[in-house]
């Protein structure tokens, strides 16, 4: 006798179960969507960070380029400034040397340069010498020559020492002479002194000789004649030369 088979029981879900399942599915979908949005935001942030990193790297590269360029430019400018500075120092140094040399040349008043002059110091002898007041320059020059000879004064010191024995007005004349001539030797000084202060009433040598008259004693007359510094045996030569002053005849 066969036993009748049982039909399988149908697995039917209740309404509550279906709603619960739908709710779970909905939540799951929502979570998936949220995760997707989060992933997109993360990707966007990562892309932003990468872009910033790339920007920083580009700026660093540009900074390196600018730094190298500025360094090269700065070094070139520094080299130029240093070259100009050294050139200015050399130019100023040459100028100072030239000015010192010119100043030394203006202070040298002598006929010939003696190598030993600079090492010798001549003190002014304590001798009472009359100061030149503009009168009788020839006699004063002769007195100064004796003064120099007695005290072994060198040529390089004669002009400076002689100017100490000038009255204020005559010293002003000497300053004027210095402004006209760069070198003033003793010969130039005496020539200019006689030309400036000698009596110009008699214009020629012979007029000065002829105008010499005896005044006072015979000795005084002889002294005046000796000042003319001419001998009988050279009168003819002097006449042929025709000097226009005593100093040129000497």
mmCIF file of C-alpha atoms in Angstrom:
data_model
loop_
_atom_site.group_PDB
_atom_site.id
_atom_site.type_symbol
_atom_site.label_atom_id
_atom_site.label_comp_id
_atom_site.label_asym_id
_atom_site.label_seq_id
_atom_site.Cartn_x
_atom_site.Cartn_y
_atom_site.Cartn_z
ATOM 1 C CA UNK A 1 0.000 0.000 0.000
ATOM 2 C CA UNK A 2 1.534 3.192 -1.092
ATOM 3 C CA UNK A 3 1.882 6.039 1.232
ATOM 4 C CA UNK A 4 0.907 9.241 -0.423
ATOM 5 C CA UNK A 5 3.833 11.770 -0.652
ATOM 6 C CA UNK A 6 3.578 15.077 1.121
ATOM 7 C CA UNK A 7 3.655 18.285 -0.914
ATOM 8 C CA UNK A 8 6.444 20.706 0.038
ATOM 9 C CA UNK A 9 5.459 23.482 2.204
ATOM 10 C CA UNK A 10 5.484 26.864 0.441
ATOM 11 C CA UNK A 11 7.941 29.359 1.989
ATOM 12 C CA UNK A 12 5.869 32.429 1.968
ATOM 13 C CA UNK A 13 7.107 35.727 3.638
ATOM 14 C CA UNK A 14 4.951 37.808 5.680
ATOM 15 C CA UNK A 15 4.330 41.426 4.929
ATOM 16 C CA UNK A 16 6.420 42.544 7.837
ATOM 17 C CA UNK A 17 9.348 40.515 6.633
ATOM 18 C CA UNK A 18 9.151 42.006 3.171
ATOM 19 C CA UNK A 19 9.119 45.521 4.493
ATOM 20 C CA UNK A 20 12.044 44.784 6.723
ATOM 21 C CA UNK A 21 13.984 43.361 3.783
ATOM 22 C CA UNK A 22 13.189 46.351 1.610
ATOM 23 C CA UNK A 23 14.277 48.632 4.382
ATOM 24 C CA UNK A 24 17.586 46.775 4.708
ATOM 25 C CA UNK A 25 18.139 46.929 0.965
ATOM 26 C CA UNK A 26 17.410 50.640 0.958
ATOM 27 C CA UNK A 27 19.879 51.224 3.762
ATOM 28 C CA UNK A 28 22.449 49.170 1.965
ATOM 29 C CA UNK A 29 21.972 51.164 -1.224
ATOM 30 C CA UNK A 30 22.210 54.378 0.723
ATOM 31 C CA UNK A 31 25.448 53.235 2.322
ATOM 32 C CA UNK A 32 26.833 52.270 -1.072
ATOM 33 C CA UNK A 33 25.940 55.685 -2.445
ATOM 34 C CA UNK A 34 27.485 57.387 0.579
ATOM 35 C CA UNK A 35 30.623 55.353 0.154
ATOM 36 C CA UNK A 36 30.681 56.307 -3.518
ATOM 37 C CA UNK A 37 30.354 60.007 -2.651
ATOM 38 C CA UNK A 38 33.072 59.663 -0.031
ATOM 39 C CA UNK A 39 35.319 57.998 -2.562
ATOM 40 C CA UNK A 40 34.711 60.813 -5.015
ATOM 41 C CA UNK A 41 35.508 63.407 -2.349
ATOM 42 C CA UNK A 42 38.627 61.514 -1.399
ATOM 43 C CA UNK A 43 39.672 61.288 -5.027
ATOM 44 C CA UNK A 44 39.013 65.001 -5.448
ATOM 45 C CA UNK A 45 41.075 65.827 -2.375
ATOM 46 C CA UNK A 46 43.874 63.594 -3.563
ATOM 47 C CA UNK A 47 43.787 65.260 -6.956
ATOM 48 C CA UNK A 48 43.838 68.656 -5.252
ATOM 49 C CA UNK A 49 46.796 67.674 -3.125
ATOM 50 C CA UNK A 50 48.613 66.363 -6.169
ATOM 51 C CA UNK A 51 47.888 69.595 -8.011
ATOM 52 C CA UNK A 52 49.218 71.598 -5.090
ATOM 53 C CA UNK A 53 52.304 69.428 -4.917
ATOM 54 C CA UNK A 54 52.854 69.917 -8.630
ATOM 55 C CA UNK A 55 52.392 73.659 -8.165
ATOM 56 C CA UNK A 56 54.877 73.722 -5.313
ATOM 57 C CA UNK A 57 57.371 71.756 -7.362
ATOM 58 C CA UNK A 58 56.912 74.163 -10.269
ATOM 59 C CA UNK A 59 57.428 77.121 -7.942
ATOM 60 C CA UNK A 60 60.524 75.482 -6.508
ATOM 61 C CA UNK A 61 61.889 74.980 -10.000
ATOM 62 C CA UNK A 62 61.148 78.610 -10.869
ATOM 63 C CA UNK A 63 62.697 79.718 -7.596
ATOM 64 C CA UNK A 64 65.847 77.769 -8.369
ATOM 65 C CA UNK A 65 66.006 79.331 -11.818
ATOM 66 C CA UNK A 66 65.443 82.825 -10.414
ATOM 67 C CA UNK A 67 67.969 82.210 -7.669
ATOM 68 C CA UNK A 68 70.598 81.080 -10.140
ATOM 69 C CA UNK A 69 69.830 84.007 -12.425
ATOM 70 C CA UNK A 70 69.925 86.518 -9.571
ATOM 71 C CA UNK A 71 73.109 84.957 -8.245
ATOM 72 C CA UNK A 72 74.799 85.238 -11.616
ATOM 73 C CA UNK A 73 73.523 88.790 -12.074
ATOM 74 C CA UNK A 74 74.557 89.716 -8.544
ATOM 75 C CA UNK A 75 78.022 88.274 -9.050
ATOM 76 C CA UNK A 76 78.370 90.165 -12.325
ATOM 77 C CA UNK A 77 77.208 93.408 -10.685
ATOM 78 C CA UNK A 78 79.536 92.800 -7.748
ATOM 79 C CA UNK A 79 82.428 92.215 -10.111
ATOM 80 C CA UNK A 80 81.589 95.405 -12.007
ATOM 81 C CA UNK A 81 81.273 97.433 -8.796
ATOM 82 C CA UNK A 82 84.529 96.007 -7.471
ATOM 83 C CA UNK A 83 86.307 96.781 -10.734
ATOM 84 C CA UNK A 84 84.977 100.353 -10.715
ATOM 85 C CA UNK A 85 85.958 100.754 -7.063
ATOM 86 C CA UNK A 86 89.497 99.544 -7.701
ATOM 87 C CA UNK A 87 89.742 101.773 -10.774
ATOM 88 C CA UNK A 88 88.594 104.751 -8.712
ATOM 89 C CA UNK A 89 91.189 103.964 -6.051
ATOM 90 C CA UNK A 90 93.911 103.751 -8.698
ATOM 91 C CA UNK A 91 92.749 106.983 -10.340
ATOM 92 C CA UNK A 92 92.614 108.836 -7.023
ATOM 93 C CA UNK A 93 95.977 107.385 -6.057
ATOM 94 C CA UNK A 94 97.542 108.622 -9.289
ATOM 95 C CA UNK A 95 95.895 112.000 -8.752
ATOM 96 C CA UNK A 96 97.279 112.264 -5.219
ATOM 97 C CA UNK A 97 100.737 111.269 -6.434
ATOM 98 C CA UNK A 98 100.557 113.845 -9.234
ATOM 99 C CA UNK A 99 99.352 116.592 -6.884
ATOM 100 C CA UNK A 100 102.099 115.728 -4.415
ATOM 101 C CA UNK A 101 104.652 115.743 -7.210
ATOM 102 C CA UNK A 102 103.395 119.108 -8.500
ATOM 103 C CA UNK A 103 103.444 120.531 -4.987
ATOM 104 C CA UNK A 104 107.008 119.358 -4.533
ATOM 105 C CA UNK A 105 107.982 120.901 -7.853
ATOM 106 C CA UNK A 106 106.503 124.244 -6.832
ATOM 107 C CA UNK A 107 108.468 124.145 -3.606
ATOM 108 C CA UNK A 108 111.783 123.479 -5.318
ATOM 109 C CA UNK A 109 113.551 126.808 -5.869
ATOM 110 C CA UNK A 110 117.122 126.119 -6.924
ATOM 111 C CA UNK A 111 119.394 126.270 -9.956
ATOM 112 C CA UNK A 112 120.285 122.553 -10.037
ATOM 113 C CA UNK A 113 118.954 119.562 -8.144
ATOM 114 C CA UNK A 114 121.392 118.266 -5.565
ATOM 115 C CA UNK A 115 120.699 114.726 -4.393
ATOM 116 C CA UNK A 116 122.005 115.538 -0.952
ATOM 117 C CA UNK A 117 119.926 118.673 -0.417
ATOM 118 C CA UNK A 118 116.940 116.811 0.997
ATOM 119 C CA UNK A 119 119.021 115.159 3.693
ATOM 120 C CA UNK A 120 120.549 118.396 4.981
ATOM 121 C CA UNK A 121 118.680 120.769 7.253
ATOM 122 C CA UNK A 122 119.930 124.343 7.261
ATOM 123 C CA UNK A 123 118.972 126.430 10.223
ATOM 124 C CA UNK A 124 118.726 130.166 9.761
ATOM 125 C CA UNK A 125 121.850 131.682 11.307
ATOM 126 C CA UNK A 126 121.208 134.193 14.034
ATOM 127 C CA UNK A 127 122.764 137.179 12.247
ATOM 128 C CA UNK A 128 121.216 140.611 12.224
ATOM 129 C CA UNK A 129 120.370 141.286 8.567
ATOM 130 C CA UNK A 130 118.465 144.332 7.463
ATOM 131 C CA UNK A 131 115.182 143.684 5.736
ATOM 132 C CA UNK A 132 114.680 144.843 2.187
ATOM 133 C CA UNK A 133 112.272 147.790 2.110
ATOM 134 C CA UNK A 134 112.214 148.403 -1.625
ATOM 135 C CA UNK A 135 115.247 150.698 -1.739
ATOM 136 C CA UNK A 136 118.663 149.979 -3.223
ATOM 137 C CA UNK A 137 118.039 146.333 -4.213
ATOM 138 C CA UNK A 138 121.571 145.883 -5.603
ATOM 139 C CA UNK A 139 123.230 146.578 -2.255
ATOM 140 C CA UNK A 140 120.776 144.360 -0.420
ATOM 141 C CA UNK A 141 121.446 141.492 -2.858
ATOM 142 C CA UNK A 142 125.211 141.874 -2.347
ATOM 143 C CA UNK A 143 124.699 141.768 1.402
ATOM 144 C CA UNK A 144 122.581 138.643 1.082
ATOM 145 C CA UNK A 145 125.264 137.008 -1.074
ATOM 146 C CA UNK A 146 127.822 137.653 1.673
ATOM 147 C CA UNK A 147 125.364 136.336 4.208
ATOM 148 C CA UNK A 148 124.969 133.133 2.176
ATOM 149 C CA UNK A 149 128.711 132.682 1.681
ATOM 150 C CA UNK A 150 129.520 133.148 5.357
ATOM 151 C CA UNK A 151 126.947 130.570 6.385
ATOM 152 C CA UNK A 152 127.406 128.075 3.510
ATOM 153 C CA UNK A 153 123.805 128.419 2.387
ATOM 154 C CA UNK A 154 123.017 126.207 -0.586
ATOM 155 C CA UNK A 155 121.293 127.469 -3.712
ATOM 156 C CA UNK A 156 118.137 125.550 -2.919
ATOM 157 C CA UNK A 157 117.715 127.514 0.325
ATOM 158 C CA UNK A 158 118.659 131.006 -0.832
ATOM 159 C CA UNK A 159 115.265 132.201 -2.045
ATOM 160 C CA UNK A 160 113.343 130.960 0.981
ATOM 161 C CA UNK A 161 115.903 132.416 3.358
ATOM 162 C CA UNK A 162 115.995 135.741 1.523
ATOM 163 C CA UNK A 163 112.219 136.123 1.689
ATOM 164 C CA UNK A 164 112.456 136.096 5.476
ATOM 165 C CA UNK A 165 114.295 139.401 5.170
ATOM 166 C CA UNK A 166 111.572 141.139 3.149
ATOM 167 C CA UNK A 167 109.353 143.846 4.570
ATOM 168 C CA UNK A 168 105.590 143.080 4.373
ATOM 169 C CA UNK A 169 105.032 145.092 1.185
ATOM 170 C CA UNK A 170 107.980 143.429 -0.519
ATOM 171 C CA UNK A 171 106.799 140.002 0.605
ATOM 172 C CA UNK A 172 103.476 140.710 -1.134
ATOM 173 C CA UNK A 173 105.497 141.329 -4.301
ATOM 174 C CA UNK A 174 107.228 137.953 -3.796
ATOM 175 C CA UNK A 175 103.850 136.202 -3.525
ATOM 176 C CA UNK A 176 102.812 137.870 -6.770
ATOM 177 C CA UNK A 177 106.032 136.619 -8.369
ATOM 178 C CA UNK A 178 105.272 133.064 -7.212
ATOM 179 C CA UNK A 179 101.890 133.235 -8.918
ATOM 180 C CA UNK A 180 103.614 134.080 -12.209
ATOM 181 C CA UNK A 181 106.499 131.629 -12.183
ATOM 182 C CA UNK A 182 106.510 127.949 -11.296
ATOM 183 C CA UNK A 183 110.251 127.794 -10.513
ATOM 184 C CA UNK A 184 112.031 130.683 -8.826
ATOM 185 C CA UNK A 185 115.782 130.305 -8.569
ATOM 186 C CA UNK A 186 118.047 132.767 -6.821
ATOM 187 C CA UNK A 187 119.111 134.144 -10.210
ATOM 188 C CA UNK A 188 115.488 134.670 -11.262
ATOM 189 C CA UNK A 189 114.630 136.165 -7.879
ATOM 190 C CA UNK A 190 117.436 138.749 -8.002
ATOM 191 C CA UNK A 191 116.736 139.609 -11.632
ATOM 192 C CA UNK A 192 113.039 140.187 -10.949
ATOM 193 C CA UNK A 193 113.813 142.107 -7.757
ATOM 194 C CA UNK A 194 116.167 144.503 -9.530
ATOM 195 C CA UNK A 195 113.806 144.897 -12.484
ATOM 196 C CA UNK A 196 110.948 145.781 -10.144
ATOM 197 C CA UNK A 197 112.661 147.968 -7.543
ATOM 198 C CA UNK A 198 115.656 149.453 -9.357
ATOM 199 C CA UNK A 199 115.469 153.188 -10.017
ATOM 200 C CA UNK A 200 114.117 153.593 -13.555
ATOM 201 C CA UNK A 201 114.907 157.294 -13.965
ATOM 202 C CA UNK A 202 118.092 156.406 -15.874
ATOM 203 C CA UNK A 203 117.229 154.123 -18.744
ATOM 204 C CA UNK A 204 120.623 152.908 -19.979
ATOM 205 C CA UNK A 205 123.825 151.636 -18.502
ATOM 206 C CA UNK A 206 125.843 154.597 -19.770
ATOM 207 C CA UNK A 207 123.314 157.132 -18.585
ATOM 208 C CA UNK A 208 123.640 155.600 -15.120
ATOM 209 C CA UNK A 209 127.434 155.698 -15.393
ATOM 210 C CA UNK A 210 127.553 159.257 -16.688
ATOM 211 C CA UNK A 211 125.061 160.453 -14.093
ATOM 212 C CA UNK A 212 127.371 159.230 -11.345
ATOM 213 C CA UNK A 213 128.624 162.398 -9.644
ATOM 214 C CA UNK A 214 130.830 162.836 -6.687
ATOM 215 C CA UNK A 215 128.747 163.353 -3.581
ATOM 216 C CA UNK A 216 130.271 163.448 -0.162
ATOM 217 C CA UNK A 217 133.750 162.081 0.378
ATOM 218 C CA UNK A 218 136.052 160.560 -2.196
ATOM 219 C CA UNK A 219 135.609 157.143 -0.561
ATOM 220 C CA UNK A 220 131.831 157.337 -0.968
ATOM 221 C CA UNK A 221 132.299 158.233 -4.640
ATOM 222 C CA UNK A 222 134.595 155.248 -5.128
ATOM 223 C CA UNK A 223 132.049 152.951 -3.483
ATOM 224 C CA UNK A 224 129.313 154.203 -5.791
ATOM 225 C CA UNK A 225 131.544 153.634 -8.808
ATOM 226 C CA UNK A 226 132.399 150.126 -7.642
ATOM 227 C CA UNK A 227 128.704 149.312 -7.540
ATOM 228 C CA UNK A 228 128.611 149.782 -11.291
ATOM 229 C CA UNK A 229 131.104 146.870 -11.491
ATOM 230 C CA UNK A 230 132.817 147.871 -14.748
ATOM 231 C CA UNK A 231 136.497 148.112 -15.620
ATOM 232 C CA UNK A 232 138.158 150.438 -18.104
ATOM 233 C CA UNK A 233 139.349 147.598 -20.315
ATOM 234 C CA UNK A 234 135.819 146.305 -21.032
ATOM 235 C CA UNK A 235 134.043 149.620 -21.605
ATOM 236 C CA UNK A 236 134.305 149.236 -25.374
ATOM 237 C CA UNK A 237 132.706 145.763 -25.335
ATOM 238 C CA UNK A 238 129.919 146.995 -23.095
ATOM 239 C CA UNK A 239 129.251 149.861 -25.454
ATOM 240 C CA UNK A 240 128.966 147.474 -28.415
ATOM 241 C CA UNK A 241 126.598 145.256 -26.434
ATOM 242 C CA UNK A 242 124.460 148.257 -25.449
ATOM 243 C CA UNK A 243 122.799 146.868 -22.342
ATOM 244 C CA UNK A 244 119.719 148.747 -21.226
ATOM 245 C CA UNK A 245 120.292 148.166 -17.517
ATOM 246 C CA UNK A 246 123.068 147.577 -15.019
ATOM 247 C CA UNK A 247 121.915 144.097 -14.128
ATOM 248 C CA UNK A 248 122.142 142.987 -17.770
ATOM 249 C CA UNK A 249 125.579 144.508 -18.101
ATOM 250 C CA UNK A 250 126.768 142.505 -15.091
#
